[in-house]
Phi, psi and omega in degrees: 000315181296319180296316180296317179299317179297316180296319179296319179296315179301315181297318180295317180291320180295320179295332179277357177095013178288119185294320183254056187301319182295315180295317181294321179300317179298321181289321179292322176297320177297317182294326181288336176052043176084358180272107186298319181291323178293319178299316179300318179294316180298316181294318180298318180291323178293316178299327180283351174112002178295131179305138181304320184297326177293323180290322180282328184087010180201161173231140176274124183219117182050045173084004179239147171271117185244129185296136172227164179215161178306137179092358178251138177301133179268118181299136180276150181296331180296334182289349174302331179295323178298316179295319178303315179294319181298315181294317182295328184264358182288148178291160176278163180085227180279134182226128175260119183242131174241129177254098182266146188055051196286340184058233180282355179090013186298319184293312180295318180298314181295313181298314181296318180298316183288323177293319178298321181296334179264009172103004180281154172259111191255130168255111183249132175227140180230159180204150176205155180275341184271120182297330178293318178295319180300316179297319180293315180296324179297321177297319183286327188261349178303319178300339178268355183072023183263126178285150176235124184251148178260131178159179185270103177050234187292339178298337182279343190274148173298140184298333184288355175276345185299124181082007183242355189281120179276322182228116179248106178270122182226091181275070185285153174294140180223017174275124176301145186309317184289349181260353180300323181295342180271354181290158177302145181307325180305323181278303189291335182264345186238327183270154183294136181300326182297337180268355183247318189276113181263015179087187188309315180249008180085359186242018183298313180287322177305317180302319182289324176294314180298322181298321183267343190301314185299330180282340182258337180285146169285160173306126184087354179288156186227138171259137181236128183223135176278140177221179170269163181297327182286349182260356188301310184300314179294317181298317179295321178296322179295316178298316180297323179301330181258021171082016180255144177275117187264147169211164183237137174236138180233148177229116175291326180298318183263355186054046187233149175232129181234133175256132181241141176231123184249135176276122181248346181219205179291145179296150180287000000 
């Protein structure tokens, strides 16, 4: 019975265009926990286009299952490269990490967990403008004792963090407004527009982060932001304009591009 049920699910998912039908079928069967009616509902919703992560209630990110819910941006696997860079470049000892535009909190949670595992003492703070994301991130980050604030970028953060942030993770939206309509239906129909639309050239939110970053970073602190390859030159110029030393890192494995800006002197 289980084999037949699994085969039926695979066929339904494959017919709907799911590339990883076998893997998704196994996860949906796990989520249904033997409840036939729940499995039927999950498969129907997946076939209709509901993101798999919303159905499962979690996303796997850098080896952890991190809670997500409908209406919250689902972290992309390519963004694992940003966290990898953040952990590798963080100072030893005490580290202040801020996860700005945090969504479900996956970046901050992963970075803090990995830094703690290597012996660092991590102070993690997260913030997002979307109340649904804030509620989700609070569930994920409460076990770490990390506060999550609601508000617009740096306005949400406690003032005592100013000039103390060693690692600033900013997963800003970078899809140009006119290209949002070209995104897969799973994204444009289910995820919040504020987490997708980066303005006319995709860098509207990035500009605001770059403008404030130098005042919030500690000396030697770094802001890390994911971009597209076509935005790199402009993004680096924006960071330099605000007194940050810019560099670019690329990963063929993750198909990811990350722009980093480091504070080396007094804030502008």
